[in-house]
């Protein structure tokens, strides 16, 4: 489907990739020809203004001559343009040969909302439109409180515990949209698992831009992983798909500062000097700082001074202890600027809330989507314009513990699904009874294709859960804003579709590797083809049972894109196993493939004679025993590793791994391969003579040498 409107392009990003699970390069509308784009503001640090405010827009031109004709602000059901005098272009100029700016003024008729910025113009006579989604937050008045939804360590690109990190991230974005008390989202780094993984960066871009509240984001050490230069980081990876590594936003009585603790986990001299200038400039405001690596490694109430931090050294996180000068300067800035009331971090994948000198809160939250020592979750914090900080804690949880956030593992069966042409949108909500929040009148946003009229769409599923809904126009799409209650114990499905689904899915088994696995040693990779012409596939599973068993074991298959799935059967000590694939669609229709039998090769055993050696002062005798000694041949075989992401194909091992926050670039260690010498019959032979025989020969040679020397001396 052709997409002409810039906002339609944005939503197509969000929707198409979620469904097709293919690389999103053809849908990402970031720069023109991969070069020119809006550098600031971005969705990672939106500009904030009220009616009549001035907003500066910076454009990276890569040395091209870009002529600006129009600036447009777009939100659901809203559009304002400089050509209609709703937005006034005040000034256009150049900052350098690679950067230009345009200053606009917000008209008095603009409604408060979160807007996309579109800059229209031309390059060399060709029309061009630059889009920066969700990059301008317009308010009717300055806020008296920031109601923060804090997540961190999304690690897009991982597959852990039966889910992709992208699927988990979608649950968090749904909650951030649904919670009525939230008005900003903070994300404190490790946005993707590998910083040079473009498909994961695109996933993060697409999912984040489903948020209908402003988001403020900083990088983590994983966002620097496998990025080889600062220029790559800024122009090719993080800077292009997410935003600036450090920034400041000031509005009303608030200042929010984002910083980059890099791959090593501390602030460099340039950032510390810049931070000092910003804090001095906005000294009388309530100030919030975001960076990835936490200052305090443990929760608690601490008192100290930057002039003597030694009594607290054991409480600081190691990267700060190892870079003491940076730590001391940071603590000096915090202590000498009483407006700094909160510092948000992540990295350690657990909770740690510390208060320093009774004034500054250091808030660290558990991972949202990655490996965890405890659990995955988010935090709710209220920061008032007068500097008061209030942290919401689940019932029966202690704020100063390592489990004080809201546990989203209790919602991990929840899914959000779109079909390939966005004529179907599905929310499956599953909330455990132990989840600590009741969300009344929660909005769920259903995006569907606006090429069909609103009358073509109908709700299916548990429609009794819909309290009311409204239809919003947003580029080439309709947004159905559905109001419902999200309560502990909920289990319901809402489907918005332009047609009913009556056709079952299809499933078949493809490649099996290795075709003849060794029992007890080899895992087996099974490729599955599955498709559905209706609302789409809800799940694809591989079932297997070993010889002699009646019950089936179930393995969830992982999407590899374009109707391809894979599953891995663990090493089994058996002679054979039966497998079959099962596909279920969102209408509840199910189909199975034909069964296939896999025969296992049994480990080879060989008989090697035992060798004994008898030694006398001058003679060594070797005898062969007739008693067999049984040895087992060990063979290490490499099984193809595959890669899975939420919606794209990239590189992640199927074998479970432990994810540890690190300041270094991840490395891959090859599996060892055992080497054996074999005859043509396949029986293992020793690679050299037995050690007893070698020792005997050595003794004989030594005795002969001694005897010859003695005789020569006598002679």
XYZ file of C-alpha atoms in Angstrom:
715
model
C 0.000 0.000 0.000
C 1.400 3.381 -0.978
C 1.771 5.899 1.838
C 1.878 9.552 0.871
C 1.284 11.468 4.075
C 4.242 11.877 6.460
C 2.160 10.993 9.502
C 0.694 8.065 7.645
C 4.270 6.970 7.108
C 4.920 7.230 10.851
C 1.974 5.068 11.774
C 2.777 2.641 9.020
C 6.117 2.239 10.754
C 4.421 1.374 13.980
C 1.938 -0.999 12.450
C 3.425 -2.745 9.449
C 6.549 -3.919 11.206
C 4.619 -5.290 14.142
C 2.704 -7.549 11.791
C 5.025 -8.613 9.041
C 8.039 -9.271 11.260
C 10.372 -8.359 8.387
C 13.203 -5.831 8.190
C 11.676 -2.369 8.314
C 14.047 -0.472 6.051
C 11.365 0.223 3.472
C 9.054 1.709 6.100
C 11.460 3.865 8.110
C 10.941 7.446 6.983
C 13.719 9.096 8.948
C 16.148 10.931 6.633
C 15.834 11.882 2.960
C 18.091 9.560 0.928
C 19.492 8.275 4.217
C 21.177 11.596 4.972
C 19.036 14.622 5.871
C 16.791 14.589 8.939
C 15.441 16.660 11.825
C 18.166 16.505 14.451
C 16.298 18.298 17.240
C 13.728 18.085 18.756
C 13.175 14.333 18.644
C 10.887 11.827 20.316
C 13.712 11.134 22.783
C 13.680 14.750 24.024
C 10.616 16.628 22.743
C 10.440 20.398 22.829
C 7.891 21.747 25.324
C 5.872 24.911 24.863
C 2.669 26.766 25.618
C 0.622 28.934 23.279
C 2.770 31.746 21.926
C 6.047 29.910 22.692
C 9.000 29.863 20.317
C 10.388 26.490 19.214
C 13.761 25.951 17.541
C 14.073 23.105 15.013
C 17.560 21.944 13.983
C 18.061 20.039 10.723
C 21.087 17.930 9.781
C 21.686 18.735 6.092
C 24.921 16.806 5.443
C 26.080 19.841 3.457
C 23.045 19.792 1.137
C 21.112 22.958 0.294
C 17.678 22.374 1.852
C 15.061 25.068 1.169
C 12.261 25.235 3.780
C 8.775 26.059 2.536
C 6.419 25.006 5.325
C 6.289 23.665 8.894
C 3.316 21.474 9.875
C 2.280 20.161 13.313
C 0.137 16.996 13.278
C -1.626 14.962 15.974
C -4.741 12.750 15.919
C -7.656 14.864 14.604
C -5.378 17.951 14.560
C -3.200 19.704 11.984
C -1.626 23.179 12.036
C 0.525 24.729 9.327
C 2.670 27.783 8.747
C 0.792 28.244 5.474
C -2.427 28.807 7.475
C -0.797 31.159 10.019
C -1.398 28.670 12.873
C 2.378 28.319 13.028
C 4.603 31.299 12.280
C 8.089 30.863 10.812
C 10.203 33.515 12.512
C 13.708 32.789 11.244
C 15.721 30.385 9.080
C 19.503 30.191 9.235
C 22.643 28.032 9.278
C 24.584 26.906 12.335
C 27.334 25.325 10.215
C 27.716 23.799 6.769
C 25.960 20.640 8.028
C 23.281 22.145 10.292
C 20.519 24.663 9.740
C 17.679 25.862 11.959
C 14.170 27.194 11.708
C 12.475 29.050 14.567
C 8.687 28.875 14.779
C 6.082 30.471 17.026
C 3.026 28.549 18.240
C -0.271 30.227 17.449
C -2.939 30.880 20.077
C -5.395 28.428 18.468
C -3.220 25.325 18.813
C -4.751 22.710 21.103
C -2.597 21.081 23.801
C -1.318 17.749 22.456
C 1.786 15.771 21.566
C 2.632 16.694 17.958
C 4.689 15.370 15.068
C 6.829 18.038 13.392
C 6.938 17.959 9.586
C 9.270 20.296 7.695
C 8.492 20.566 3.980
C 10.902 21.922 1.407
C 13.135 20.939 -1.487
C 16.641 19.647 -2.180
C 18.057 20.376 -5.603
C 14.595 21.055 -6.974
C 13.087 17.839 -5.559
C 10.304 18.015 -2.970
C 11.182 16.670 0.466
C 9.378 16.167 3.768
C 11.237 15.621 7.041
C 9.326 13.980 9.875
C 10.085 14.027 13.602
C 7.291 12.084 15.355
C 6.057 13.037 18.836
C 8.679 15.768 19.145
C 6.615 18.765 20.351
C 4.613 18.756 23.578
C 2.184 21.687 23.598
C 0.583 22.589 26.953
C -2.170 25.007 27.897
C -0.110 26.019 30.947
C 3.094 24.930 32.619
C 2.638 21.740 34.667
C 2.576 21.738 38.462
C 3.609 18.067 38.647
C 5.364 15.552 36.422
C 3.775 12.114 36.726
C 6.597 9.869 35.584
C 6.394 6.357 34.140
C 9.988 5.119 34.531
C 11.309 2.197 32.506
C 14.851 1.223 31.669
C 16.909 -1.484 29.960
C 14.486 -2.443 27.208
C 17.288 -4.285 25.353
C 15.389 -4.596 22.077
C 16.813 -7.564 20.166
C 16.710 -10.198 22.904
C 14.636 -13.353 23.213
C 14.395 -14.525 26.824
C 12.018 -16.744 28.781
C 9.765 -17.405 25.806
C 9.270 -13.756 24.749
C 11.052 -11.148 22.686
C 12.049 -7.908 24.353
C 9.914 -6.096 21.767
C 6.798 -7.941 22.954
C 7.570 -6.938 26.523
C 8.206 -3.353 25.466
C 4.769 -3.213 23.797
C 3.177 -4.166 27.129
C 4.966 -1.271 28.814
C 3.903 1.216 26.140
C 0.314 0.008 26.513
C 0.491 0.613 30.273
C 2.099 4.036 29.863
C -0.751 5.026 27.538
C -3.419 3.497 29.779
C -2.427 4.905 33.179
C -4.430 8.132 33.576
C -1.990 9.654 36.080
C 1.032 9.432 33.716
C 2.036 12.516 31.719
C 5.722 11.761 30.883
C 7.819 8.652 30.259
C 11.497 8.344 31.240
C 13.654 5.619 29.646
C 17.182 5.433 31.043
C 19.250 3.516 28.552
C 20.128 0.173 27.010
C 17.367 0.867 24.531
C 18.721 -1.898 22.278
C 20.884 -4.852 23.170
C 23.554 -4.111 20.539
C 24.039 -0.495 19.496
C 24.945 -1.293 15.877
C 21.880 -3.504 15.346
C 19.854 -1.309 12.990
C 16.793 -3.587 12.941
C 16.542 -3.341 16.737
C 16.985 0.437 16.593
C 14.087 0.560 14.119
C 11.963 -1.623 16.402
C 12.631 0.714 19.301
C 11.723 3.700 17.120
C 8.467 2.083 15.974
C 7.240 0.865 19.349
C 8.193 4.011 21.267
C 6.269 6.144 18.812
C 3.059 4.358 19.745
C 3.175 6.291 23.018
C 0.676 9.132 23.253
C 2.645 10.795 26.074
C 6.041 12.509 25.691
C 9.129 10.356 26.231
C 12.572 11.435 27.498
C 15.340 8.943 26.678
C 19.108 8.557 27.262
C 21.578 5.910 26.013
C 23.149 3.072 27.984
C 26.332 1.074 27.544
C 24.593 -1.467 25.278
C 23.628 1.371 22.943
C 27.372 1.871 22.417
C 28.073 -1.856 21.900
C 29.845 -2.685 18.621
C 29.806 0.990 17.581
C 33.330 1.913 16.575
C 33.376 5.702 16.638
C 31.544 8.732 17.974
C 30.576 9.660 14.426
C 28.957 6.238 13.913
C 27.123 6.587 17.215
C 25.750 10.030 16.301
C 25.154 9.728 12.548
C 24.586 6.028 11.838
C 23.046 4.420 14.911
C 21.730 5.954 18.142
C 21.771 9.563 16.972
C 19.904 8.771 13.783
C 17.208 6.469 15.168
C 16.796 7.757 18.716
C 18.350 11.174 19.283
C 21.059 13.181 20.975
C 23.124 11.435 23.692
C 22.800 14.405 26.068
C 20.338 17.280 26.106
C 18.349 19.693 28.306
C 14.675 20.656 28.332
C 13.376 23.435 30.544
C 9.719 24.421 30.904
C 7.795 26.123 33.668
C 9.633 25.444 36.904
C 11.142 22.161 35.621
C 14.466 21.299 34.031
C 15.089 17.791 32.692
C 18.695 16.937 31.790
C 19.713 13.816 29.871
C 23.334 12.579 30.041
C 25.372 9.726 28.553
C 27.512 7.610 30.883
C 28.884 5.817 27.820
C 30.232 2.304 27.603
C 32.367 2.687 30.747
C 29.732 4.011 33.132
C 30.718 7.561 34.102
C 30.531 11.149 32.817
C 33.436 12.538 30.816
C 34.943 15.990 31.406
C 33.054 17.609 28.516
C 29.669 16.524 29.869
C 30.529 17.522 33.425
C 31.527 21.006 32.254
C 28.348 21.267 30.177
C 26.288 20.037 33.151
C 27.825 22.735 35.365
C 26.838 25.428 32.855
C 23.261 24.128 32.609
C 22.822 23.838 36.383
C 24.190 27.348 36.882
C 21.870 28.718 34.210
C 18.736 27.101 35.629
C 19.730 27.111 39.290
C 16.313 28.131 40.603
C 14.327 25.346 38.930
C 13.295 21.868 40.053
C 15.861 19.762 38.221
C 15.778 16.101 37.179
C 18.798 14.246 35.762
C 18.680 11.052 33.671
C 21.623 8.754 32.928
C 22.147 5.001 32.700
C 24.683 3.835 35.307
C 23.422 4.344 38.891
C 25.512 6.260 41.392
C 24.322 4.160 44.343
C 24.424 0.405 43.944
C 22.144 -0.269 46.918
C 18.944 1.247 48.314
C 19.192 3.308 51.472
C 19.278 6.682 53.202
C 22.768 8.164 52.885
C 24.524 11.234 54.250
C 27.830 12.515 52.929
C 29.867 15.230 51.269
C 31.785 15.352 47.996
C 34.784 16.602 50.000
C 35.071 13.164 51.636
C 33.255 10.343 49.879
C 35.384 7.570 51.386
C 32.794 6.513 54.019
C 30.304 5.808 51.195
C 32.664 4.146 48.721
C 31.217 0.666 49.257
C 27.737 1.978 48.391
C 28.663 3.434 45.006
C 28.373 1.459 41.791
C 31.733 0.119 40.595
C 32.010 2.204 37.407
C 31.789 5.382 39.503
C 34.211 4.082 42.147
C 36.678 3.258 39.370
C 36.380 6.799 38.003
C 36.514 8.692 41.254
C 37.215 12.138 39.807
C 34.032 11.982 37.722
C 32.051 10.788 40.748
C 33.408 13.549 42.973
C 32.621 16.281 40.427
C 29.099 14.945 39.891
C 28.384 14.838 43.624
C 29.800 18.348 43.997
C 27.406 19.643 41.327
C 24.446 17.897 42.955
C 25.303 19.130 46.440
C 25.949 22.726 45.376
C 22.762 22.945 43.272
C 19.868 22.292 45.647
C 17.410 22.297 42.741
C 18.535 18.783 41.761
C 15.827 16.677 43.391
C 15.971 13.395 41.434
C 18.474 11.301 39.464
C 17.040 8.418 37.387
C 19.112 5.398 36.292
C 18.964 1.716 35.343
C 21.686 -0.750 34.313
C 21.746 -3.112 37.325
C 18.407 -4.799 36.421
C 17.024 -4.436 39.927
C 15.491 -1.738 42.092
C 17.545 0.615 44.228
C 16.080 3.827 45.656
C 18.460 5.972 47.672
C 18.021 9.409 49.212
C 21.135 11.531 49.636
C 21.431 14.138 52.378
C 17.670 14.068 52.820
C 17.145 16.001 49.577
C 18.168 14.253 46.322
C 16.490 10.994 45.273
C 18.569 8.496 43.288
C 15.954 6.274 41.615
C 17.048 3.054 39.920
C 14.416 0.730 38.447
C 14.558 -2.922 37.428
C 14.822 -3.920 33.775
C 11.694 -3.669 31.651
C 12.470 -6.326 29.069
C 15.858 -8.010 29.563
C 17.396 -10.676 31.788
C 16.747 -10.093 35.445
C 18.030 -11.251 38.805
C 14.617 -10.500 40.329
C 11.791 -9.470 37.969
C 10.846 -7.057 35.203
C 8.823 -3.928 35.845
C 8.296 -0.161 35.876
C 7.990 2.592 38.452
C 5.595 5.512 39.066
C 7.035 8.752 40.503
C 5.462 12.165 41.089
C 7.749 15.218 40.994
C 6.152 18.526 41.943
C 7.207 21.974 40.768
C 8.196 22.881 44.350
C 10.731 20.014 44.430
C 8.691 17.426 46.351
C 9.224 13.823 45.194
C 6.721 11.019 45.825
C 7.272 7.406 44.742
C 4.341 5.015 44.387
C 5.113 1.545 45.747
C 3.017 -1.638 45.348
C 1.203 -2.850 48.449
C 3.331 -4.754 50.937
C 6.548 -3.604 49.221
C 9.343 -1.642 50.893
C 10.588 1.431 49.020
C 14.158 0.818 50.203
C 14.359 -2.748 48.919
C 15.492 -4.330 45.651
C 11.875 -5.189 44.734
C 9.903 -1.948 45.000
C 8.561 -1.402 41.449
C 5.474 -2.780 39.683
C 5.956 -6.283 38.314
C 5.068 -6.542 34.615
C 5.862 -10.247 34.445
C 2.304 -10.542 35.746
C 1.117 -9.270 32.332
C 3.451 -11.207 30.058
C 0.671 -13.116 28.273
C -0.700 -9.797 26.987
C -0.245 -9.267 23.228
C -0.897 -6.528 20.651
C -1.370 -7.590 17.020
C -1.963 -6.005 13.597
C -2.484 -7.790 10.283
C -0.499 -7.041 7.139
C -2.654 -4.215 5.735
C -3.743 -2.764 9.073
C -7.371 -3.730 8.577
C -7.229 -5.716 11.843
C -6.033 -4.615 15.289
C -6.164 -6.905 18.337
C -5.510 -6.450 22.042
C -5.340 -9.586 24.158
C -5.238 -8.526 27.813
C -4.123 -10.948 30.512
C -3.423 -9.560 33.976
C -2.511 -11.758 36.907
C -4.560 -11.305 40.057
C -1.378 -10.331 41.891
C -0.762 -7.256 39.692
C -0.781 -4.266 42.021
C -2.710 -1.698 39.971
C -6.340 -1.187 39.017
C -6.527 1.005 35.907
C -10.023 2.399 35.446
C -11.121 4.094 32.220
C -7.915 3.099 30.458
C -7.527 4.099 26.780
C -6.374 1.457 24.291
C -5.384 2.768 20.843
C -6.456 0.670 17.814
C -4.799 1.805 14.556
C -6.535 0.694 11.321
C -6.358 1.521 7.638
C -8.305 4.678 6.747
C -8.651 3.637 3.090
C -11.749 1.846 4.378
C -14.559 3.922 5.924
C -15.177 3.750 9.668
C -18.472 1.958 8.936
C -16.497 -1.004 7.542
C -14.986 -1.818 10.925
C -16.563 -3.884 13.656
C -15.500 -5.030 17.118
C -15.275 -8.765 17.854
C -14.334 -10.718 20.950
C -15.206 -9.619 24.469
C -16.999 -6.439 23.402
C -18.700 -6.167 26.798
C -15.397 -4.804 28.112
C -15.721 -1.667 25.949
C -17.085 1.236 27.984
C -16.995 3.700 25.073
C -14.870 4.593 22.086
C -14.121 7.447 19.686
C -12.644 7.541 16.192
C -9.693 9.835 15.408
C -8.148 10.616 12.016
C -4.366 10.438 11.860
C -2.814 10.580 8.418
C -3.742 7.474 6.410
C -5.142 5.778 9.499
C -8.088 5.762 11.818
C -7.410 5.493 15.531
C -10.148 3.924 17.613
C -9.599 5.123 21.157
C -11.302 2.458 23.265
C -11.967 3.067 26.950
C -11.979 0.001 29.189
C -10.930 -1.146 32.662
C -7.629 -2.970 33.151
C -7.995 -4.854 36.424
C -6.087 -7.645 38.163
C -7.548 -10.942 36.992
C -8.584 -9.575 33.561
C -8.462 -11.995 30.647
C -10.184 -10.684 27.527
C -9.673 -10.103 23.834
C -10.805 -7.106 21.755
C -10.613 -7.302 17.963
C -11.263 -4.419 15.575
C -11.550 -5.755 12.003
C -13.088 -4.948 8.649
C -14.079 -8.617 8.100
C -14.902 -11.789 10.010
C -12.365 -14.623 10.169
C -13.706 -18.089 9.322
C -10.679 -19.689 7.603
C -8.285 -21.849 9.681
C -4.510 -21.326 9.463
C -2.007 -23.630 7.771
C 1.125 -25.246 9.211
C 3.833 -27.564 7.891
C 7.284 -28.737 8.989
C 10.273 -27.852 6.817
C 13.979 -28.345 7.451
C 15.095 -30.424 10.438
C 18.749 -30.038 11.439
C 20.635 -32.186 12.138
C 18.593 -34.860 10.390
C 20.331 -37.594 12.400
C 21.021 -36.142 15.847
C 23.128 -37.986 18.423
C 21.030 -39.083 21.395
C 21.639 -37.099 24.549
C 23.922 -34.611 22.814
C 22.301 -32.745 19.957
C 19.502 -30.243 20.052
C 17.392 -30.199 16.900
C 16.410 -27.087 14.964
C 12.979 -27.409 13.339
C 11.799 -24.925 10.710
C 8.028 -24.421 10.393
C 5.946 -22.744 7.707
C 2.687 -21.217 8.967
C 0.196 -18.762 7.518
C -3.302 -17.381 8.018
C -5.431 -15.415 5.540
C -7.711 -14.080 8.275
C -6.905 -12.004 11.337
C -3.444 -13.495 11.681
C -1.603 -16.121 13.670
C -1.834 -16.009 17.427
C 0.707 -18.757 18.073
C 2.808 -21.393 16.346
C 4.058 -24.292 18.427
C 6.111 -27.418 17.960
C 4.876 -30.525 19.758
C 7.115 -33.533 20.356
C 7.003 -36.821 22.232
C 9.723 -39.419 22.659
C 9.251 -43.055 21.853
C 7.018 -44.776 24.384
C 5.434 -41.610 25.799
C 1.775 -40.659 25.374
C 1.808 -36.948 26.200
C 3.140 -34.178 23.959
C 5.742 -31.628 25.028
C 5.179 -28.082 23.760
C 7.756 -25.570 22.462
C 6.798 -22.084 21.313
C 8.076 -21.368 17.789
C 9.720 -18.017 17.100
C 8.835 -15.910 14.073
C 11.603 -15.476 11.515
C 9.464 -13.342 9.211
C 7.379 -13.987 6.089
C 5.548 -17.011 7.493
C 8.698 -18.762 8.717
C 9.106 -19.989 12.297
C 11.630 -22.039 14.182
C 11.719 -24.137 17.323
C 14.490 -26.082 19.045
C 14.038 -29.547 20.539
C 16.437 -29.988 23.488
C 18.951 -32.869 23.578
C 17.008 -36.091 24.193
C 18.338 -39.482 25.299
C 16.086 -41.545 23.071
C 16.026 -43.615 19.897
C 13.366 -41.547 18.148
C 10.953 -38.659 18.587
C 7.703 -37.672 16.864
C 7.159 -33.993 16.032
C 4.302 -31.936 14.617
C 3.543 -28.229 14.212
C 0.372 -26.579 15.508
C -0.859 -23.141 14.420
C -3.704 -21.183 16.045
C -5.139 -17.932 14.731
C -6.733 -14.997 16.565
C -10.211 -16.291 15.744
C -9.441 -19.426 17.772
C -9.176 -21.679 14.691
C -6.456 -24.333 14.799
C -4.587 -26.627 12.412
C -1.863 -29.257 12.707
C 0.854 -30.436 10.344
C 1.462 -34.076 9.552
C 3.658 -35.894 12.047
C 7.337 -36.516 11.357
C 9.664 -39.016 12.992
C 13.263 -38.154 13.869
C 15.597 -41.120 14.446
C 18.480 -40.539 16.836
C 21.963 -41.976 16.409
C 23.215 -43.717 19.522
C 26.636 -42.706 20.902
C 29.517 -44.863 19.597
C 31.368 -47.052 22.140
C 34.776 -48.598 21.420
C 36.995 -51.195 23.077
C 40.622 -50.227 23.727
C 43.052 -52.796 25.179
C 44.610 -51.880 28.506
C 48.435 -51.672 28.370
C 50.684 -52.385 31.342
C 54.444 -51.854 31.570
C 56.994 -53.751 33.685
C 60.381 -52.130 34.163
C 63.684 -53.703 35.263
C 66.977 -51.817 35.686
C 68.020 -52.687 32.109
C 64.927 -54.052 30.323
C 61.358 -52.754 29.809
C 58.640 -55.301 28.963
C 55.256 -54.283 27.558
C 52.284 -56.670 27.769
C 48.754 -56.356 26.416
C 45.860 -57.293 28.684
C 42.891 -59.166 27.265
C 40.505 -57.303 29.582
C 38.667 -54.643 27.525
C 38.449 -51.035 28.682
C 35.401 -49.172 27.379
C 35.734 -45.560 26.294
C 33.147 -43.202 24.862
C 33.809 -40.974 21.891
C 32.813 -37.366 22.492
C 31.905 -35.330 19.438
C 30.979 -31.658 19.506
C 28.751 -30.652 16.601
C 27.838 -27.044 15.870
C 24.098 -26.527 15.478
C 23.055 -23.502 13.423
C 22.211 -20.573 15.654
C 19.415 -18.304 14.615
C 18.287 -14.840 15.399
C 14.991 -13.483 16.514
C 13.509 -10.093 17.254
C 9.985 -9.011 17.924
C 9.289 -7.944 14.441
C 12.483 -8.349 12.473
C 15.110 -10.913 11.653
C 18.428 -10.339 13.415
C 20.974 -12.140 15.553
C 20.121 -13.733 18.886
C 21.177 -17.196 20.011
C 18.409 -19.702 20.592
C 20.346 -21.233 23.438
C 19.422 -19.387 26.655
C 22.146 -17.025 27.758
C 22.656 -14.876 30.813
C 22.452 -11.146 30.170
C 24.648 -9.105 32.471
C 24.842 -5.313 32.346
C 28.323 -4.565 31.164
C 30.386 -1.637 30.105
C 32.142 -3.644 27.419
C 31.189 -4.712 23.948
C 29.621 -8.191 23.869
C 31.877 -10.862 22.419
C 31.127 -14.261 21.016
C 33.148 -17.287 22.096
C 33.147 -20.169 19.612
C 32.230 -23.589 20.882
C 35.193 -25.928 21.281
C 35.424 -28.705 18.702
C 36.889 -32.033 19.830
C 39.442 -33.673 17.542
C 39.816 -37.423 17.186
C 41.824 -39.677 14.881
C 39.634 -42.297 13.212
C 40.152 -45.317 10.965
C 37.962 -46.016 7.997
C 35.754 -48.200 10.194
C 35.024 -45.267 12.502
C 36.695 -46.840 15.575
C 38.543 -44.335 17.690
C 42.301 -44.793 17.885
C 44.718 -43.151 20.301
C 46.556 -40.228 18.764
C 49.991 -41.409 20.024
C 51.697 -44.361 21.738
C 50.568 -45.207 25.299
C 52.317 -43.215 27.989
C 53.723 -46.424 29.599
C 55.395 -47.446 26.370
C 56.905 -44.012 25.909
C 58.253 -44.048 29.450
C 59.768 -47.520 28.960
C 61.534 -46.545 25.745
C 62.877 -43.428 27.415
C 64.319 -45.485 30.286
C 65.955 -47.971 27.903
C 67.555 -45.138 25.946
C 68.759 -43.532 29.174
C 70.269 -46.785 30.466
C 71.952 -47.431 27.131
C 73.462 -43.959 27.181
C 74.733 -44.427 30.712
C 76.247 -47.838 29.827
C 77.996 -46.503 26.716
C 79.379 -43.575 28.680
C 80.665 -45.898 31.383
C 82.356 -48.202 28.887
C 84.000 -45.327 27.053
C 85.301 -44.006 30.327
C 86.673 -47.411 31.269
C 88.338 -47.639 27.899
